[in-house]
PDB file of C-alpha atoms in Angstrom:
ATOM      1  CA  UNK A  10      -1.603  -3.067  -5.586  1.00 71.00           C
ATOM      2  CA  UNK A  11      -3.712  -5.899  -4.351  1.00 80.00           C
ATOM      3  CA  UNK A  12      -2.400  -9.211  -5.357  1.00 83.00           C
ATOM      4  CA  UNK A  13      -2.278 -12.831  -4.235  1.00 84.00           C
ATOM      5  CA  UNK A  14      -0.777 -12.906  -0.911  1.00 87.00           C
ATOM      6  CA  UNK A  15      -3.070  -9.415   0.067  1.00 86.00           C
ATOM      7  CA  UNK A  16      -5.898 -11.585  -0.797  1.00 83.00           C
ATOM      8  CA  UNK A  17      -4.981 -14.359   1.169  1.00 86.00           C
ATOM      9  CA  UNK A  18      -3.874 -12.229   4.520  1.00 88.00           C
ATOM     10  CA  UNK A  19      -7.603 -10.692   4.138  1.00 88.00           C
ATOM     11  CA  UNK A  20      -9.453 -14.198   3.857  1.00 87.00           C
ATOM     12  CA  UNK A  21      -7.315 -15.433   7.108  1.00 88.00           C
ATOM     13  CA  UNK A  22      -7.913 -12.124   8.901  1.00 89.00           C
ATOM     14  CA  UNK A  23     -11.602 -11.767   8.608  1.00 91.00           C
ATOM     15  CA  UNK A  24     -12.513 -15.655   8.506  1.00 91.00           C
ATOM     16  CA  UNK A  25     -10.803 -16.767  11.602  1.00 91.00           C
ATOM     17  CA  UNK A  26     -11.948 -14.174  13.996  1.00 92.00           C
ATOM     18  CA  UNK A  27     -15.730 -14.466  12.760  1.00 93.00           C
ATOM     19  CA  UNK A  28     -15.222 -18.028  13.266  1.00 92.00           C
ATOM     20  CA  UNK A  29     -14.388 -17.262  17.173  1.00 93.00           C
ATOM     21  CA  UNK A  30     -17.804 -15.380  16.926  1.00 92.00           C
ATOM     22  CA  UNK A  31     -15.714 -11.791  16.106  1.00 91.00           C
ATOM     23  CA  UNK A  32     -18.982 -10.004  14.109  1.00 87.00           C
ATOM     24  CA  UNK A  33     -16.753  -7.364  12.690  1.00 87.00           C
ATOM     25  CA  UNK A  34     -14.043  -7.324   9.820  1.00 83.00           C
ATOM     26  CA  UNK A  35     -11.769  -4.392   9.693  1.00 84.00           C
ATOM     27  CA  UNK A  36      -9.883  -3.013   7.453  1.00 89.00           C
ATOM     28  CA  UNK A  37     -12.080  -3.176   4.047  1.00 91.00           C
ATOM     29  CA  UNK A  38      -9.795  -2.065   0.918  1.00 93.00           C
ATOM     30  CA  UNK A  39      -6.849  -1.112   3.262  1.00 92.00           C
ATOM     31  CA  UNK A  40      -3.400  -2.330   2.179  1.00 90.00           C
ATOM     32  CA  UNK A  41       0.001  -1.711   4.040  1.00 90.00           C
ATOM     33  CA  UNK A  42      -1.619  -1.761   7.788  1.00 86.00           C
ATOM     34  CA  UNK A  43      -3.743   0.815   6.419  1.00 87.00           C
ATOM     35  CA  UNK A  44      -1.465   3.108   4.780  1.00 92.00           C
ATOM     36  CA  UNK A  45      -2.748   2.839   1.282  1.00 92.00           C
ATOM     37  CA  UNK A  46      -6.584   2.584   0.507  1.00 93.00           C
ATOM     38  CA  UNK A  47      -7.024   0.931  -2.838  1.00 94.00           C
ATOM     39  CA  UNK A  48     -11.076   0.641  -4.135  1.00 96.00           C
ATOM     40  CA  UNK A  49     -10.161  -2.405  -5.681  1.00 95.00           C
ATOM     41  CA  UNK A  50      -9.066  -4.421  -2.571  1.00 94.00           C
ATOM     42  CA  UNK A  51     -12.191  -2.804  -0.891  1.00 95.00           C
ATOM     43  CA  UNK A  52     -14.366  -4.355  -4.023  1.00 95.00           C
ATOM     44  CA  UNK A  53     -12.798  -7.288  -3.297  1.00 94.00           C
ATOM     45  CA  UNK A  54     -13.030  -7.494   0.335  1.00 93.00           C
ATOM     46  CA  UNK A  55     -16.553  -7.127   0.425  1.00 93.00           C
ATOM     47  CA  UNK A  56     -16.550  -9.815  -1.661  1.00 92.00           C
ATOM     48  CA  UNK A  57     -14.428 -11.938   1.213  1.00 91.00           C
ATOM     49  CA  UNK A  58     -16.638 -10.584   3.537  1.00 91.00           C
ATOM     50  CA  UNK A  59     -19.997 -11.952   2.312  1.00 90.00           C
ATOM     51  CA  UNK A  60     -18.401 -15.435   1.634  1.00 88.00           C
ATOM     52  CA  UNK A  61     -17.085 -14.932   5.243  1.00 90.00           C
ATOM     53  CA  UNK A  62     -20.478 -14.202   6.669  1.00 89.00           C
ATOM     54  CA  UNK A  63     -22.233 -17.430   4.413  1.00 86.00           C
ATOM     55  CA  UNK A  64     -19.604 -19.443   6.515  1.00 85.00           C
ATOM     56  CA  UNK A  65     -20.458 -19.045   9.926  1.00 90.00           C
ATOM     57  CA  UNK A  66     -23.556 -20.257  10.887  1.00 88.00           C
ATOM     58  CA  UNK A  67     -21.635 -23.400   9.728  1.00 86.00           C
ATOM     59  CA  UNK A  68     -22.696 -25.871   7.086  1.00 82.00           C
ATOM     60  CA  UNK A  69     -26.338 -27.738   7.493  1.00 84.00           C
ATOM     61  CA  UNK A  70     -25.914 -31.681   7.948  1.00 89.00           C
ATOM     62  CA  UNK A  71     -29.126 -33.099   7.814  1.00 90.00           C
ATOM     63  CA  UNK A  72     -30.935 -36.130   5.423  1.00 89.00           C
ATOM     64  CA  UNK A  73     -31.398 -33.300   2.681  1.00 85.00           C
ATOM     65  CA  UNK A  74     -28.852 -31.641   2.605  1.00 83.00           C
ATOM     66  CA  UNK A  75     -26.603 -35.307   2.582  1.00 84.00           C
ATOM     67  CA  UNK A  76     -28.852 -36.089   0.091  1.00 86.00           C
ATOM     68  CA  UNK A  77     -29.042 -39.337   1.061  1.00 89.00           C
ATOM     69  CA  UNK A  78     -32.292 -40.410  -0.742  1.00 90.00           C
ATOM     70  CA  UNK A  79     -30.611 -39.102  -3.885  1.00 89.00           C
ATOM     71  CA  UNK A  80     -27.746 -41.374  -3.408  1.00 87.00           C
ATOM     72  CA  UNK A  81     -29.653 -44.215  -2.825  1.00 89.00           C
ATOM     73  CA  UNK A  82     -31.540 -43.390  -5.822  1.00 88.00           C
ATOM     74  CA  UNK A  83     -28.406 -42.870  -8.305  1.00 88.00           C
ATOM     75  CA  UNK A  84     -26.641 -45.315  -6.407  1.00 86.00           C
ATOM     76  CA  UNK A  85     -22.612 -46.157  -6.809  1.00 85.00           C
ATOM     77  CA  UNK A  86     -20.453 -45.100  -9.715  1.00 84.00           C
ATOM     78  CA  UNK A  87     -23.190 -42.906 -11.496  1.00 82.00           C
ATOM     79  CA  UNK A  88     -24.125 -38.969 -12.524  1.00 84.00           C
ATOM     80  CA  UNK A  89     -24.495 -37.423  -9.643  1.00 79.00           C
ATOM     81  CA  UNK A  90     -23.274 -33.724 -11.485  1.00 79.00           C
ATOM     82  CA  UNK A  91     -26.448 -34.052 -13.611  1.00 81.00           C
ATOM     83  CA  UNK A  92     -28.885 -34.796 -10.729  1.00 82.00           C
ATOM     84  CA  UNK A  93     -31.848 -32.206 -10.188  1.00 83.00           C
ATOM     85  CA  UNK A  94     -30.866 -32.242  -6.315  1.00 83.00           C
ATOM     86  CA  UNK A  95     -26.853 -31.346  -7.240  1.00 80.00           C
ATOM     87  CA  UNK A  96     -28.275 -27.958  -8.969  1.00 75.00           C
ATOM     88  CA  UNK A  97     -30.412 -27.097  -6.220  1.00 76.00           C
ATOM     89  CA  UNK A  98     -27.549 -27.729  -3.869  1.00 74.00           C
ATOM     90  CA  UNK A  99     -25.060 -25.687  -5.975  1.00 72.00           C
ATOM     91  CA  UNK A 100     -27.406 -22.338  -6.059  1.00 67.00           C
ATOM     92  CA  UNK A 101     -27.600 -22.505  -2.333  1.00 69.00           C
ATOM     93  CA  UNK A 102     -23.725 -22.079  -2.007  1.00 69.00           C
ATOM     94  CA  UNK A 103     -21.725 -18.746  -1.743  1.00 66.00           C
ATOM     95  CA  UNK A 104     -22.088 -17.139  -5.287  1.00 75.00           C
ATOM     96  CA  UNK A 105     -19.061 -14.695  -5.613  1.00 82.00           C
ATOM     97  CA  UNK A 106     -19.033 -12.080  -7.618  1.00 86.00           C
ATOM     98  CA  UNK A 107     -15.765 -11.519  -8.627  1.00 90.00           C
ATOM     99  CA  UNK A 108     -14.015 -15.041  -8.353  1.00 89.00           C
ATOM    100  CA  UNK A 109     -14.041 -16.423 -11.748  1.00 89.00           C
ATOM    101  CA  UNK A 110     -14.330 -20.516 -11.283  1.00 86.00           C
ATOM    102  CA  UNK A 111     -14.711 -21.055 -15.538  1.00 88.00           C
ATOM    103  CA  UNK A 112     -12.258 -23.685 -17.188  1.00 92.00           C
ATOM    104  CA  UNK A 113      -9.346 -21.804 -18.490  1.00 94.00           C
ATOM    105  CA  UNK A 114     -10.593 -22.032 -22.295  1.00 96.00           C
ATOM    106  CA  UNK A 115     -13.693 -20.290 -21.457  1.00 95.00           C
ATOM    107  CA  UNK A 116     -11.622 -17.335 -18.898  1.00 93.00           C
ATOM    108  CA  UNK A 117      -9.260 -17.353 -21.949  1.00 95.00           C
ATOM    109  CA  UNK A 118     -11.837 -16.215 -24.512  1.00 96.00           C
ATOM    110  CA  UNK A 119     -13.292 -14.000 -21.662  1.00 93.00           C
ATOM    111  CA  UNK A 120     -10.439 -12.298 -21.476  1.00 95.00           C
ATOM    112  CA  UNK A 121      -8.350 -14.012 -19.126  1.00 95.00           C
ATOM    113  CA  UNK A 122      -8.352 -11.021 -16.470  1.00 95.00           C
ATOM    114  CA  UNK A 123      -7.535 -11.059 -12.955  1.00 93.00           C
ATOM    115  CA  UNK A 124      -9.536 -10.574  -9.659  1.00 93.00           C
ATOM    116  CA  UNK A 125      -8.004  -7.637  -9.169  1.00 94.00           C
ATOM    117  CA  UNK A 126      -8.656  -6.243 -13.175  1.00 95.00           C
ATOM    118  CA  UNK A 127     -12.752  -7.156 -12.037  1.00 95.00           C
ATOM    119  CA  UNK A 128     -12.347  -5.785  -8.858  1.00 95.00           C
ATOM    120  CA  UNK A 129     -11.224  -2.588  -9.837  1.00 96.00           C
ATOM    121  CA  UNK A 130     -13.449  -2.125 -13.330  1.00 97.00           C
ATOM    122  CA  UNK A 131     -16.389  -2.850 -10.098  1.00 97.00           C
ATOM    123  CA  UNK A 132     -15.267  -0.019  -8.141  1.00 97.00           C
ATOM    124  CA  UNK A 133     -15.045   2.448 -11.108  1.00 98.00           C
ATOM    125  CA  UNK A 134     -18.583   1.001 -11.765  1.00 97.00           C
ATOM    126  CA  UNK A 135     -19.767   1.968  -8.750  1.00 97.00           C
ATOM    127  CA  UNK A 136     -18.031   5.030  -8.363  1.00 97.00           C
ATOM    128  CA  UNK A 137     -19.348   6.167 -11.507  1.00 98.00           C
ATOM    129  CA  UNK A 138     -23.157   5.372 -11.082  1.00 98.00           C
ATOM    130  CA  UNK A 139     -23.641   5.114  -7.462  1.00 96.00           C
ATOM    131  CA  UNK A 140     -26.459   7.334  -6.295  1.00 95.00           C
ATOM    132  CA  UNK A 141     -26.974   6.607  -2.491  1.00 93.00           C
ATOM    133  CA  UNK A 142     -30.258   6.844  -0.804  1.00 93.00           C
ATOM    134  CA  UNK A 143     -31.032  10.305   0.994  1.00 93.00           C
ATOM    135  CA  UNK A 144     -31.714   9.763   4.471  1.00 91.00           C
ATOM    136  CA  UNK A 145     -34.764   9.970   5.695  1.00 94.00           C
ATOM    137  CA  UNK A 146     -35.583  13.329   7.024  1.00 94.00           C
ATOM    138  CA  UNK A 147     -35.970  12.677  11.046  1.00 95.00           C
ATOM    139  CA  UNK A 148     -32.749  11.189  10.872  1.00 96.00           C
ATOM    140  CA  UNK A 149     -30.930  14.127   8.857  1.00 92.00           C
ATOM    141  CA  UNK A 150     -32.553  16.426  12.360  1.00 95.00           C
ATOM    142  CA  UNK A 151     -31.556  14.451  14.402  1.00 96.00           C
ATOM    143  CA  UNK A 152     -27.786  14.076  12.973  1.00 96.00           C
ATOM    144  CA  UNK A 153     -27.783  17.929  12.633  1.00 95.00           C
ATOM    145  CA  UNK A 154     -29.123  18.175  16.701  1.00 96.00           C
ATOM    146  CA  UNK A 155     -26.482  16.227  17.685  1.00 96.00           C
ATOM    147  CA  UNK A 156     -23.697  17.591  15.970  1.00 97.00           C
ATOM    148  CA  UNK A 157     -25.363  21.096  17.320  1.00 96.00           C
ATOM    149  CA  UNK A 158     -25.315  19.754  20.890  1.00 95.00           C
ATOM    150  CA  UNK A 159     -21.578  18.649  20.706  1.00 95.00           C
ATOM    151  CA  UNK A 160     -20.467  21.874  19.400  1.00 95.00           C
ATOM    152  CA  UNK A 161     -22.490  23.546  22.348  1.00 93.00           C
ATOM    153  CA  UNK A 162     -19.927  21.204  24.644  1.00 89.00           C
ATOM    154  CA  UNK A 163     -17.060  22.446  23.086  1.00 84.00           C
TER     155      UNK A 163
END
């Protein structure tokens, strides 16, 4: 089962190489170098992977995003948390999913689960109601002409 130090081996092994300009993460819902296959760890390694892929074209540093007129405006030792520019700022940031960033009273009366007890109850979700798109049907002839022309090699 997927726990805490799965979760952090994943976030180091995908974040890292995409930060040395790696553009693919491998490995998605494998645990024990691939040994076991767990939906839950592949729920939640998507997730990784998107917050991965928000980090690195890097972070914007300009005027705006400082939000430098707002701090002149509110100026030293005020609200900055209530400021119209703060929201905007916060709903530009990675949004997970599955990480659950509520004060522990509030995760308490939600239930207090885990990432992995989301994760999971995602994947049975999705397993469940997940009706993929047919492809479209030049692609399915050309799939089927090139399986035909392999088995021609053979």
């Amino acid at each position: 089962m997927a726990d805490a130090q799965s979760g952090h081996e994943k976030t180091l092994t995908s974040l890292l190489p995409a930060l040395a300009g790696a553009n693919l993460i491998y490995g998605l819902g494998m645990l024990e170098s691939g040994v076991t296959i767990d939906y839950a760890q592949l729920v939640m390694d998507a997730e990784f992977a998107r917050m991965v892929k928000f980090c690195v074209p890097g972070i914007p540093v300009t005027d705006q995003t400082l939000s430098v007129d707002v701090i002149a405006e509110v100026g030293p030792f005020s609200d900055f948390l209530s400021h119209d520019d703060t929201y905007r700022g916060m709903r530009e940031q990675s949004r997970s999913q599955l990480i659950d960033r509520r004060v522990r009273e509030e995760w308490n009366a939600a239930g207090s689960t885990t990432i992995y007890e989301r994760a999971r109850a995602e994947a049975i979700r999705l397993l469940e109601t997940h009706r993929p798109q047919p492809l479209p049907a030049e692609v399915g002839a050309e799939l089927a002409r090139i399986i035909a022309e392999a088995e021609r090699e053979l």
